[in-house]
């Protein structure tokens, strides 16, 4: 883009009497007008994902285009403060780490010059908007387009028809340019043609507890897969003609199992165009790669074959054929009967298609998202495949876009880094390590402390506005912000908070540094226990808040409507990043990296990317506690008895009792009793305390106290924080994308 043309247009823009929304649309249009997608040459990668959690794009795009500062200056001259655009809400077409990762990867692909194209769904409603009523989560629809969508262009001529047995659906693409060294495109498809067609791109993750819900989910996944495959094949034919060379020019990354229907769809399309079935399978095997993002059994998709057959008979047929091909091949390769059964795409026992098995069978490469996670999938989840085809498996540790998570979120810290090592690190993030030479310097330490104070003040004034909660003073900030799920153990933090409250009240912690515990999370609407945990935390916070005896020393805030923009403020302000999942269950985590870059220490378990974080920044600069994976595996195999533990630890027993002894009220819903039972009796198909809270709780509490005591020596603590900043370069998604390009897609970056 020619920056000057844009800036000249902006200088001429009439701003008087225009609303923020109007200006947002007009300025965005000026930038869009000057943006043009880069030409495709050589091999391209395509990233298929059911979620793209892009957040607010306005500032990010101007930053990527290199005009953010100038734009702010020009607008200021016209009397417009660039922060007015903060009222434009986020586009939340995703729900957590998986979707945010997709957005960071697109950002990095463009920034480093890798031709990486995103394919997703343009949901009419994004993830629900959240508020609390009496401490309970209430969901409201997120009509994200009400401010307009100036960063997308509808491509009328590129529409396609997606066929289901009972209806035809129009897939209309909306293109969002992703600017950097090159301009890539995120193509989101909207479903049109009839009322039932429109439902397909209606909402993200429709409830799938009924047959109708399941069918809708299958339709969404196939809709995305078929539109993307159709588009990639068409583009290949336009540029290269011959389909035999398809895999030479296209890599397709399956972001978890949701887009796995792309495999049978590609085979279907190729066969229809005259390629033999065997030839089509070969091309598919060279084209697809698969990333696994979780080992939780409830999240590994298995679709009822009857339902797939009902609306997609051809696709069901191809999956069955593929499963037969697979069985023959595995037999020839010497898989045991048990291994053949485990890895089968079609599972005859329950008549389902295992989408993960299809992905692993066809993919050229399968990767996990952090070292430990990749080891676990090799050793457990896909053990048989790994035994016979070890070369298929690899790891690419996740990363985050430092442009959004550091430069945009924390310009104050960036300015401090600039003052020490110059500005080059902004283009080449590995240079950030040079900052390491300065972090023991008194001047750097005091300036860093001042930056943290400033970021806390900014966060607190935002919280005052959003949550009507006043927060002041020099507090230490502990933050746990992420999807709400039992394995992430927000409930364990809640217990620790109750313990802190009690110990403070009983004057057992005379030297406690005043602290704030910050929570942010949305719970899936149908996930009753997660919603119960939100209510419990809100009850605890309210009680602490009402108690004069502790108010100055301890506070909690559960922010409402936690989203990407809120996260930007929280990661910049926090001192301690709480990453406390049961070892082995958090595939990677990416919040942990965002906090690290901004100088929060990690207080967490040896899980996901936490392990790599402490490896880089040093265990002594972080707070590690709890059972390691091996111990959890042993406990799971037998011998874990939370009731016996509580018998020996009456202080924790009393705290667990607060779920049922009337200390906190669940409004008569019975959900606290259900949570209590899940810990002590076992509920649904789980054993009691399935996530090992009581194995780790005392160690967790001690780690919180240790960090708190260390913080009293503010400067020493700041050094630990700075060590984390200086060693965070590895966690840039620029590094991750280059690794994908090199190890998985075999693509050269564009050296323009
Ligand atoms: C989905 C579901 C849906 C059904 C109910 C239970 C459940 C539990 C987990 C999930 C997560 C699906 C995949 C996912 O979002 N994984 C996240 O991916 C991030 C990016 O790689 C990674 O950092 C997180 O650790 C991982 O949880």
XYZ file of C-alpha atoms and ligand atoms in Angstrom:
779
model
C 0.000 0.000 0.000
C 1.193 3.489 -0.694
C 1.075 5.011 2.775
C 1.251 8.559 1.529
C -1.783 8.204 -0.679
C -3.748 6.985 2.328
C -2.440 9.737 4.587
C -3.280 12.388 1.974
C -6.810 11.019 1.687
C -7.068 11.127 5.454
C -5.942 14.751 5.617
C -8.740 15.650 3.224
C -11.372 13.754 5.216
C -14.155 15.894 6.618
C -14.611 14.930 10.276
C -16.939 17.519 11.698
C -20.309 16.350 13.000
C -19.540 12.746 12.261
C -20.061 9.960 14.760
C -17.276 7.572 15.736
C -19.022 4.805 13.814
C -19.237 6.953 10.703
C -15.574 7.923 10.928
C -14.604 4.327 11.598
C -16.295 3.260 8.388
C -14.903 6.111 6.328
C -11.296 5.812 7.503
C -11.377 2.043 7.102
C -12.704 2.487 3.569
C -9.826 4.834 2.743
C -7.326 2.183 3.820
C -9.205 -0.588 2.023
C -9.226 1.474 -1.124
C -5.424 1.457 -1.152
C -4.986 -2.226 -0.342
C -4.531 -4.883 -2.927
C -4.014 -8.592 -2.364
C -0.544 -9.822 -3.335
C -0.206 -12.003 -6.383
C -0.036 -15.759 -5.806
C 3.085 -17.381 -7.068
C 4.568 -20.694 -6.083
C 3.073 -22.818 -3.347
C 0.412 -21.366 -1.034
C -0.913 -22.559 2.306
C -4.584 -22.543 3.187
C -5.698 -22.450 6.801
C -9.157 -23.929 7.305
C -10.691 -23.057 10.640
C -14.173 -23.017 12.125
C -13.090 -20.025 14.248
C -11.228 -16.802 13.526
C -11.150 -14.669 16.616
C -9.872 -11.529 15.008
C -11.108 -9.021 17.549
C -11.144 -5.329 16.796
C -9.277 -4.864 13.530
C -9.146 -1.085 13.171
C -5.996 -0.306 15.168
C -4.304 -3.541 14.226
C -4.725 -2.925 10.509
C -3.449 0.633 10.715
C -0.480 -0.634 12.714
C 0.263 -3.341 10.143
C 0.015 -0.767 7.388
C 2.523 1.375 9.247
C 0.190 4.366 9.526
C -1.224 4.125 13.037
C 0.883 6.882 14.596
C 0.440 9.253 11.664
C -3.285 8.593 11.612
C -3.528 9.431 15.307
C -1.659 12.698 14.699
C -3.763 13.754 11.720
C -6.986 12.970 13.568
C -5.794 14.850 16.624
C -5.290 17.962 14.509
C -8.884 17.599 13.449
C -9.949 17.309 17.082
C -10.631 13.555 16.985
C -9.053 11.319 19.610
C -8.197 8.007 17.952
C -9.362 6.132 21.069
C -13.004 6.928 20.136
C -12.888 3.841 17.940
C -12.676 1.700 21.031
C -16.438 1.848 21.081
C -16.476 -0.301 17.956
C -16.772 -3.776 19.298
C -14.787 -6.875 18.511
C -15.640 -9.332 15.811
C -15.766 -12.492 17.920
C -16.082 -15.222 15.299
C -14.425 -17.605 17.665
C -14.476 -18.645 21.248
C -10.975 -19.153 22.551
C -7.376 -20.094 21.907
C -8.015 -22.061 18.744
C -9.674 -19.127 16.990
C -7.279 -16.514 18.310
C -4.361 -18.645 17.163
C -5.815 -18.704 13.645
C -5.995 -14.903 13.697
C -2.413 -14.544 14.989
C -1.167 -16.938 12.291
C -2.786 -14.937 9.513
C -1.274 -11.775 10.956
C 2.162 -13.402 10.989
C 1.850 -14.990 7.550
C 1.363 -11.559 6.040
C 4.008 -9.962 8.247
C 6.779 -12.409 7.356
C 5.744 -12.879 3.730
C 4.321 -16.399 3.725
C 1.385 -16.825 1.317
C -1.148 -18.039 3.872
C -4.857 -17.805 3.157
C -7.572 -18.203 5.782
C -10.918 -19.899 5.130
C -13.764 -19.682 7.625
C -17.422 -18.931 8.170
C -18.924 -15.452 8.327
C -21.277 -16.061 11.232
C -24.100 -13.613 11.522
C -23.720 -13.753 15.287
C -20.345 -14.227 16.920
C -19.738 -15.619 20.362
C -22.518 -14.413 22.689
C -22.118 -11.198 24.648
C -22.003 -11.733 28.358
C -23.363 -9.999 31.402
C -23.913 -11.053 34.974
C -27.237 -10.941 36.752
C -27.019 -11.685 40.409
C -23.668 -13.331 39.688
C -25.040 -15.636 36.994
C -23.884 -15.448 33.396
C -26.505 -14.175 30.974
C -25.937 -14.534 27.241
C -26.996 -12.054 24.610
C -26.655 -12.282 20.834
C -23.623 -10.587 19.329
C -24.715 -8.653 16.282
C -21.166 -7.649 15.403
C -22.080 -6.151 12.048
C -24.150 -3.361 13.519
C -21.181 -0.997 13.191
C -20.722 -2.031 9.566
C -17.998 -4.282 8.229
C -15.750 -1.930 6.277
C -12.784 -4.315 6.256
C -14.552 -6.954 4.167
C -15.434 -7.038 0.499
C -18.274 -9.211 -0.718
C -17.117 -11.157 -3.774
C -20.359 -11.703 -5.599
C -18.721 -13.373 -8.574
C -16.916 -15.965 -6.551
C -20.000 -17.477 -4.999
C -20.394 -21.238 -5.168
C -23.151 -23.730 -4.572
C -22.714 -26.292 -1.804
C -24.929 -29.362 -2.232
C -26.674 -31.280 0.521
C -29.083 -34.129 -0.186
C -31.999 -31.982 0.925
C -30.913 -28.514 -0.185
C -28.517 -26.377 -2.149
C -26.770 -23.563 -0.346
C -25.049 -20.516 -1.805
C -21.631 -19.851 -0.294
C -20.823 -16.174 -0.743
C -17.284 -15.123 0.152
C -16.345 -11.988 2.043
C -12.667 -11.155 1.746
C -10.711 -9.444 4.448
C -7.222 -8.354 3.395
C -4.470 -9.149 5.884
C -1.677 -6.660 5.428
C 2.025 -6.976 6.118
C 5.060 -7.646 3.938
C 2.503 -9.133 1.609
C -1.263 -8.838 1.577
C -2.974 -12.170 2.161
C -6.695 -12.761 2.418
C -9.067 -14.174 4.986
C -12.068 -15.477 3.081
C -15.200 -15.966 5.164
C -18.239 -17.634 3.635
C -21.822 -16.600 4.266
C -24.615 -19.110 3.589
C -27.519 -17.794 1.525
C -30.434 -18.944 -0.595
C -33.176 -19.850 1.842
C -34.049 -19.552 5.483
C -32.608 -22.957 6.297
C -29.508 -22.185 4.247
C -28.908 -18.985 6.193
C -28.983 -20.918 9.445
C -25.708 -22.556 8.464
C -23.781 -19.349 8.977
C -26.076 -18.175 11.759
C -24.163 -18.879 14.936
C -20.878 -20.313 16.098
C -21.177 -23.750 17.726
C -24.934 -24.273 17.753
C -25.964 -26.601 20.590
C -25.507 -30.164 19.429
C -27.420 -32.090 22.064
C -30.304 -32.835 19.666
C -30.276 -34.547 16.291
C -31.202 -31.281 14.636
C -28.305 -29.545 16.354
C -25.881 -32.240 15.267
C -27.080 -31.989 11.682
C -26.545 -28.254 11.756
C -22.991 -28.689 13.022
C -22.244 -31.215 10.267
C -23.717 -28.802 7.732
C -21.494 -25.988 8.999
C -18.381 -28.101 8.822
C -19.153 -29.383 5.358
C -20.179 -25.917 4.161
C -16.808 -24.494 5.158
C -14.911 -27.485 3.772
C -16.710 -27.615 0.433
C -16.529 -23.868 -0.179
C -12.814 -23.801 0.632
C -11.960 -26.871 -1.448
C -14.032 -25.585 -4.374
C -12.219 -22.277 -4.223
C -8.724 -23.723 -3.948
C -9.328 -26.174 -6.819
C -10.773 -23.446 -9.036
C -7.841 -21.150 -8.334
C -5.398 -23.966 -9.035
C -7.038 -24.703 -12.367
C -6.953 -21.014 -13.265
C -3.269 -20.626 -12.418
C -1.820 -24.019 -13.311
C -4.392 -25.958 -15.281
C -3.383 -29.496 -14.556
C -4.818 -31.118 -11.415
C -1.957 -33.604 -11.174
C 0.203 -30.768 -9.820
C -2.383 -29.746 -7.199
C -0.361 -30.678 -4.116
C 2.739 -29.016 -5.512
C 0.985 -25.679 -5.239
C -1.388 -26.078 -2.306
C -0.996 -27.110 1.278
C -4.162 -27.267 3.355
C -3.869 -27.032 7.128
C -6.784 -28.527 9.053
C -7.128 -26.504 12.229
C -8.454 -29.238 14.503
C -11.047 -31.687 13.190
C -13.864 -29.267 12.286
C -12.745 -28.868 8.643
C -11.893 -32.557 8.117
C -14.770 -33.001 5.643
C -12.406 -31.184 3.278
C -10.608 -34.523 2.827
C -13.495 -36.541 1.316
C -14.631 -33.390 -0.468
C -11.315 -32.958 -2.276
C -11.373 -36.621 -3.247
C -14.951 -36.237 -4.489
C -14.125 -33.185 -6.592
C -10.978 -34.693 -8.086
C -12.749 -37.918 -9.019
C -15.563 -35.933 -10.594
C -12.977 -34.133 -12.688
C -11.573 -37.405 -13.986
C -8.799 -38.257 -11.527
C -8.858 -41.915 -10.404
C -9.879 -42.670 -6.824
C -6.371 -43.898 -6.038
C -4.871 -40.804 -7.650
C -7.227 -38.555 -5.701
C -6.323 -40.180 -2.385
C -2.659 -39.719 -3.204
C -3.165 -36.022 -3.944
C -5.162 -35.628 -0.728
C -2.374 -37.272 1.223
C 0.123 -34.783 -0.158
C -2.138 -31.803 0.380
C -3.508 -32.045 3.903
C -1.857 -31.503 7.256
C -3.609 -31.656 10.591
C -3.110 -29.843 13.879
C -4.551 -31.387 17.008
C -5.534 -28.842 19.691
C -6.885 -30.950 22.507
C -6.789 -34.456 23.899
C -10.021 -34.116 25.885
C -12.173 -37.043 24.728
C -15.380 -35.004 24.788
C -13.894 -32.616 22.237
C -12.732 -35.246 19.731
C -15.393 -35.299 17.082
C -17.069 -38.523 16.052
C -20.031 -38.052 13.755
C -22.924 -40.483 13.577
C -22.506 -42.136 10.157
C -26.285 -42.280 9.736
C -26.559 -38.497 10.014
C -23.711 -37.891 7.583
C -25.279 -40.336 5.110
C -28.629 -38.594 5.443
C -27.446 -35.191 4.232
C -24.140 -36.031 2.514
C -24.452 -39.510 0.992
C -21.453 -39.113 -1.338
C -19.219 -37.880 1.453
C -20.322 -40.728 3.727
C -19.553 -43.152 0.889
C -16.071 -41.723 0.411
C -15.359 -41.872 4.138
C -16.402 -45.543 4.151
C -14.216 -46.256 1.113
C -11.323 -44.413 2.716
C -11.794 -46.452 5.866
C -11.590 -49.667 3.805
C -8.492 -48.442 1.988
C -7.009 -47.614 5.362
C -7.755 -51.085 6.815
C -6.102 -52.813 3.841
C -3.061 -50.584 4.008
C -2.660 -50.932 7.751
C -2.900 -54.675 7.505
C -0.197 -54.688 4.861
C 1.963 -52.488 7.065
C 1.657 -54.944 9.938
C -0.738 -53.110 12.279
C -2.246 -55.473 14.861
C -5.969 -56.096 14.839
C -6.371 -53.822 17.871
C -4.373 -51.088 16.178
C -6.485 -51.367 13.048
C -9.622 -50.967 15.146
C -8.276 -48.027 17.114
C -7.164 -46.066 14.071
C -10.190 -46.816 11.888
C -12.024 -43.901 10.320
C -15.317 -45.787 10.437
C -16.000 -47.170 13.902
C -18.455 -50.048 13.390
C -19.206 -50.468 17.097
C -20.975 -47.158 17.419
C -21.335 -46.480 13.708
C -19.490 -43.200 13.700
C -16.800 -41.500 11.688
C -13.802 -40.522 13.770
C -12.755 -37.215 12.266
C -9.391 -37.276 14.028
C -8.614 -40.732 12.617
C -9.482 -39.524 9.121
C -7.208 -36.525 9.597
C -4.303 -38.575 10.924
C -4.607 -41.185 8.192
C -4.606 -38.717 5.331
C -2.417 -35.917 6.660
C 1.148 -35.679 5.483
C 2.071 -34.143 8.844
C 0.271 -34.176 12.178
C 1.342 -31.726 14.829
C 0.605 -30.838 18.403
C 0.844 -27.269 19.662
C 3.521 -27.456 22.382
C 6.350 -29.920 23.043
C 4.607 -31.804 25.808
C 1.316 -31.948 23.909
C 3.013 -33.341 20.803
C 4.646 -35.996 22.969
C 1.289 -36.903 24.513
C -0.424 -37.317 21.178
C 2.383 -39.575 20.002
C 2.410 -41.619 23.159
C -1.340 -41.818 23.836
C -3.901 -40.366 21.474
C -2.355 -41.530 18.191
C 0.046 -44.139 19.569
C -0.607 -46.788 16.922
C -0.121 -44.400 14.008
C 3.008 -43.044 15.627
C 4.452 -46.511 16.102
C 4.127 -47.294 12.413
C 4.690 -43.849 10.927
C 6.804 -41.790 13.323
C 7.902 -39.446 10.531
C 4.324 -38.197 10.195
C 4.406 -36.531 13.595
C 5.934 -33.223 14.509
C 5.540 -30.289 16.849
C 5.026 -26.619 16.265
C 4.734 -24.740 19.506
C 2.070 -22.045 19.298
C 2.917 -18.382 19.146
C 1.135 -15.046 19.365
C 1.301 -11.939 17.203
C 3.561 -9.516 19.038
C 2.230 -6.670 16.938
C -1.138 -6.971 18.631
C -0.136 -8.418 21.977
C 2.837 -6.196 22.672
C 3.022 -3.262 20.287
C -0.655 -2.407 20.275
C -1.397 -3.565 23.811
C 1.626 -2.003 25.454
C 3.213 0.926 23.590
C 4.701 2.124 26.889
C 6.746 -1.045 27.362
C 7.734 -0.978 23.675
C 9.005 2.576 24.069
C 11.139 1.446 26.997
C 12.570 -1.393 24.892
C 13.220 1.055 22.027
C 15.172 3.314 24.386
C 17.496 0.449 25.265
C 17.990 -1.465 22.028
C 16.584 0.724 19.253
C 13.623 -0.130 17.036
C 14.884 -2.982 14.918
C 13.346 -5.633 17.130
C 9.936 -4.448 15.918
C 10.701 -5.917 12.475
C 12.772 -8.839 13.655
C 11.403 -10.031 16.953
C 14.336 -12.298 17.759
C 16.331 -9.146 18.414
C 14.222 -8.646 21.519
C 16.694 -10.897 23.324
C 19.184 -7.992 23.255
C 16.956 -6.345 25.826
C 18.258 -9.035 28.192
C 21.501 -7.067 28.610
C 19.668 -4.202 30.248
C 17.283 -5.827 32.648
C 19.496 -5.728 35.718
C 20.041 -2.012 35.227
C 18.447 0.127 37.909
C 17.101 2.595 35.368
C 15.410 -0.111 33.311
C 13.899 -1.641 36.425
C 12.399 1.621 37.659
C 11.100 2.510 34.230
C 9.534 -0.935 33.935
C 7.837 -0.530 37.316
C 6.473 2.820 36.162
C 5.128 1.215 32.978
C 3.349 -1.516 34.960
C 1.843 1.112 37.244
C 0.613 3.072 34.237
C -0.893 -0.041 32.612
C -2.637 -0.931 35.874
C -4.086 2.550 36.112
C -5.358 2.295 32.556
C -6.888 -1.096 33.295
C -8.433 0.078 36.550
C -10.069 3.057 34.911
C -11.449 0.756 32.215
C -12.739 -1.596 34.904
C -14.302 1.314 36.767
C -16.206 2.204 33.591
C -17.187 -1.316 32.575
C -17.779 -3.006 35.899
C -18.571 -0.057 38.146
C -15.915 -1.300 40.554
C -13.380 1.167 41.874
C -9.866 -0.093 42.237
C -7.009 2.017 43.382
C -3.496 1.958 44.663
C -0.459 -0.167 44.192
C -1.951 -3.606 43.985
C -0.341 -6.761 42.857
C -2.444 -8.197 40.039
C -2.997 -11.935 39.575
C -4.996 -12.785 36.457
C -6.756 -15.890 35.206
C -8.453 -15.127 31.910
C -9.465 -17.888 29.483
C -12.474 -20.021 28.496
C -14.238 -21.432 31.487
C -13.595 -25.149 31.752
C -13.151 -27.556 34.630
C -9.717 -28.658 33.394
C -8.452 -25.068 33.528
C -9.357 -25.152 37.218
C -10.808 -21.708 37.838
C -12.513 -23.503 40.744
C -9.116 -24.189 42.288
C -8.335 -20.464 42.154
C -11.699 -19.805 43.780
C -10.770 -22.109 46.669
C -7.404 -20.391 47.045
C -9.175 -17.046 47.140
C -11.472 -18.201 49.928
C -8.435 -19.430 51.847
C -6.680 -16.083 51.408
C -9.747 -14.280 52.600
C -10.000 -16.457 55.707
C -6.305 -16.296 56.522
C -6.285 -12.535 56.142
C -9.328 -12.194 58.351
C -7.658 -14.294 61.002
C -4.509 -12.177 60.703
C -2.423 -15.119 59.617
C -0.834 -13.152 56.776
C 0.469 -9.937 58.337
C 2.857 -9.118 55.473
C 0.494 -9.801 52.624
C 0.923 -7.385 49.709
C -2.477 -5.964 48.712
C -3.668 -7.967 45.737
C -6.307 -8.140 43.088
C -7.504 -11.414 41.592
C -8.818 -10.821 38.131
C -11.010 -13.331 36.326
C -12.335 -13.219 32.801
C -14.145 -16.082 31.093
C -17.180 -17.028 29.127
C -18.842 -20.343 29.806
C -20.490 -22.347 27.033
C -24.238 -21.648 27.443
C -25.090 -25.309 28.040
C -22.196 -26.092 30.377
C -23.930 -26.034 33.764
C -20.880 -26.666 35.958
C -18.859 -23.950 34.284
C -21.709 -21.542 34.879
C -21.845 -22.690 38.485
C -18.160 -21.861 38.862
C -18.766 -18.334 37.560
C -21.541 -17.859 40.113
C -19.365 -19.242 42.924
C -16.498 -16.881 42.083
C -18.876 -13.937 41.897
C -20.267 -14.860 45.315
C -16.786 -15.029 46.837
C -15.843 -11.679 45.322
C -19.008 -10.034 46.628
C -18.339 -11.291 50.142
C -14.751 -10.030 50.139
C -15.861 -6.735 48.711
C -18.438 -6.262 51.478
C -15.946 -6.950 54.255
C -14.207 -3.845 55.642
C -11.700 -6.014 57.471
C -9.956 -7.139 54.264
C -11.069 -4.797 51.536
C -7.832 -2.817 51.330
C -5.753 -5.972 51.084
C -7.698 -8.344 48.912
C -10.128 -7.863 46.078
C -11.500 -9.831 43.173
C -13.047 -8.746 39.905
C -14.747 -10.987 37.386
C -14.791 -8.834 34.283
C -17.850 -9.088 32.066
C -17.651 -9.605 28.319
C -14.068 -10.816 28.316
C -12.808 -10.540 24.744
C -9.720 -9.742 22.696
C -9.795 -6.013 23.502
C -10.205 -6.648 27.218
C -7.398 -9.184 27.039
C -5.071 -6.572 25.526
C -5.547 -4.410 28.609
C -5.273 -7.248 31.111
C -2.106 -8.865 29.772
C -0.320 -5.513 29.833
C -1.261 -4.778 33.440
C -0.925 -8.124 35.207
C 1.962 -9.129 37.449
C 1.152 -12.813 37.693
C -0.302 -15.008 34.960
C -2.280 -17.911 36.414
C -1.962 -21.006 34.194
C -3.065 -23.808 36.458
C -4.571 -26.559 34.293
C -4.230 -30.207 35.327
C -0.889 -31.339 33.891
C -1.357 -32.904 30.466
C -4.666 -31.276 29.620
C -3.909 -27.764 28.349
C -2.536 -28.453 24.899
C -0.521 -25.263 24.843
C -2.236 -22.133 26.040
C -1.479 -18.874 24.295
C -2.597 -16.436 26.985
C 0.468 -17.574 28.938
C 2.662 -16.214 26.105
C 0.843 -12.882 25.903
C 1.330 -12.326 29.619
C 4.992 -13.319 29.428
C 5.740 -10.809 26.654
C 4.242 -8.093 28.789
C 6.260 -9.019 31.838
C 3.960 -11.103 33.989
C 5.521 -14.099 35.691
C 3.820 -17.447 35.148
C 2.362 -19.102 38.205
C 1.353 -22.457 36.918
C 1.652 -26.156 36.434
C 4.080 -27.979 34.174
C 1.609 -28.083 31.330
C 1.367 -26.983 27.710
C 3.656 -24.147 26.738
C 4.219 -23.198 30.406
C 7.032 -25.725 30.282
C 8.736 -23.965 27.406
C 8.120 -20.589 29.004
C 9.979 -21.519 32.179
C 12.649 -23.221 30.113
C 13.331 -19.910 28.354
C 12.825 -17.491 31.229
C 14.132 -19.685 34.042
C 12.221 -21.576 36.697
C 13.421 -19.178 39.346
C 11.713 -16.314 37.537
C 8.384 -18.100 37.566
C 6.318 -20.074 40.066
C 5.828 -23.716 39.210
C 3.811 -26.074 41.363
C 1.737 -29.212 41.303
C 1.747 -32.734 39.975
C 3.615 -33.405 36.734
C 2.037 -35.404 33.908
C 3.567 -38.697 35.042
C 2.155 -38.328 38.525
C -1.284 -37.408 37.208
C -1.184 -40.508 35.016
C -0.312 -42.661 38.016
C -3.066 -41.115 40.099
C -5.536 -41.588 37.301
C -4.620 -45.266 37.047
C -5.667 -45.720 40.674
C -5.132 -44.592 44.182
C -6.395 -41.045 44.081
C -8.899 -40.378 46.802
C -9.880 -36.743 47.288
C -12.075 -37.577 50.300
C -9.100 -39.104 52.116
C -7.037 -36.025 51.310
C -9.662 -33.738 52.811
C -9.850 -35.861 55.904
C -6.169 -35.144 56.475
C -6.465 -31.475 55.503
C -9.383 -30.017 57.420
C -8.533 -26.460 56.329
C -9.271 -27.372 52.691
C -12.213 -29.526 53.677
C -13.817 -26.500 55.308
C -13.293 -24.498 52.162
C -14.794 -27.184 49.948
C -17.745 -27.229 52.351
C -18.489 -23.585 51.509
C -20.067 -24.954 48.348
C -22.776 -26.583 50.421
C -22.831 -25.119 53.928
C -24.704 -21.952 53.038
C -21.676 -19.613 53.123
C -22.349 -18.787 49.496
C -25.659 -18.986 47.749
C -26.294 -20.524 44.364
C -29.706 -18.923 44.242
C -31.445 -22.225 44.922
C -30.276 -23.800 41.666
C -28.454 -26.710 43.313
C -25.428 -26.108 41.117
C -23.011 -25.687 44.065
C -24.098 -29.080 45.388
C -23.482 -30.526 41.935
C -19.979 -29.007 41.925
C -19.321 -30.362 45.394
C -20.468 -33.816 44.378
C -18.290 -33.714 41.286
C -15.317 -33.276 43.626
C -16.234 -35.784 46.289
C -18.702 -38.278 44.937
C -18.088 -38.191 41.210
C -20.742 -37.100 38.794
C -21.767 -37.998 35.253
C -19.105 -40.305 33.856
C -16.238 -38.832 35.860
C -14.528 -40.035 39.009
C -14.481 -37.639 41.981
C -12.200 -34.654 41.456
C -11.478 -35.689 37.904
C -9.128 -32.713 37.486
C -7.097 -33.303 40.663
C -7.779 -30.000 42.384
C -7.038 -31.413 45.819
C -3.774 -32.937 44.673
C -2.531 -29.466 43.791
C -4.400 -26.987 45.962
C -1.979 -26.634 48.885
C 1.008 -26.268 46.582
C -0.968 -23.722 44.579
C -1.760 -21.715 47.657
C 1.875 -21.731 48.759
C 2.975 -20.577 45.291
C 0.531 -17.676 45.464
C 1.944 -16.702 48.851
C 5.529 -17.056 47.650
C 4.915 -14.758 44.704
C 3.155 -12.348 47.006
C 6.067 -12.269 49.444
C 8.579 -11.818 46.614
C 6.593 -8.919 45.229
C 7.242 -6.997 48.437
C 10.744 -6.513 47.054
C 9.316 -4.762 44.074
C 12.575 -4.295 42.209
C 13.723 -7.889 42.560
C 10.314 -9.002 41.381
C 10.517 -6.605 38.425
C 13.757 -8.280 37.408
C 11.959 -11.607 37.185
C 9.265 -9.946 35.116
C 11.835 -8.375 32.796
C 13.546 -11.750 32.346
C 10.248 -12.985 30.994
C 9.925 -10.085 28.556
C 13.465 -10.473 27.243
C 13.084 -14.212 26.678
C 9.704 -14.156 24.978
C 10.848 -13.875 21.351
C 10.368 -17.602 20.777
C 6.648 -17.203 21.419
C 6.061 -14.945 18.448
C 3.681 -16.450 15.911
C 6.147 -15.229 13.259
C 8.411 -18.053 14.454
C 5.523 -20.549 14.483
C 4.375 -19.679 10.954
C 7.897 -19.910 9.596
C 8.179 -23.337 11.209
C 4.925 -24.452 9.572
C 6.156 -23.070 6.242
C 9.439 -24.901 6.572
C 8.611 -28.235 8.226
C 5.034 -28.795 7.125
C 4.053 -26.800 4.053
C 7.484 -26.614 2.405
C 6.946 -23.045 1.310
C 9.481 -20.320 0.857
C 8.666 -16.963 2.362
C 8.275 -14.173 -0.080
C 11.517 -12.149 -0.120
C 10.192 -9.016 -1.669
C -13.600 -27.959 23.011
C -14.607 -28.548 23.720
C -15.927 -28.671 23.101
C -16.803 -29.676 23.779
C -16.732 -29.605 25.268
C -15.365 -29.687 25.808
C -14.346 -29.005 25.006
C -13.105 -28.814 25.540
C -12.109 -28.213 24.829
C -12.352 -27.795 23.549
C -11.216 -27.148 22.844
C -11.128 -27.425 21.405
C -9.832 -27.085 20.828
C -9.176 -25.876 21.406
O -9.699 -24.781 21.391
N -7.962 -26.057 21.905
C -7.113 -24.990 22.382
O -6.250 -24.641 21.315
C -5.344 -23.630 21.658
C -4.572 -23.275 20.417
O -3.761 -24.327 20.035
C -4.435 -24.088 22.790
O -3.577 -23.045 23.146
C -5.265 -24.513 23.985
O -4.440 -25.055 24.984
C -6.322 -25.513 23.561
O -7.214 -25.796 24.626
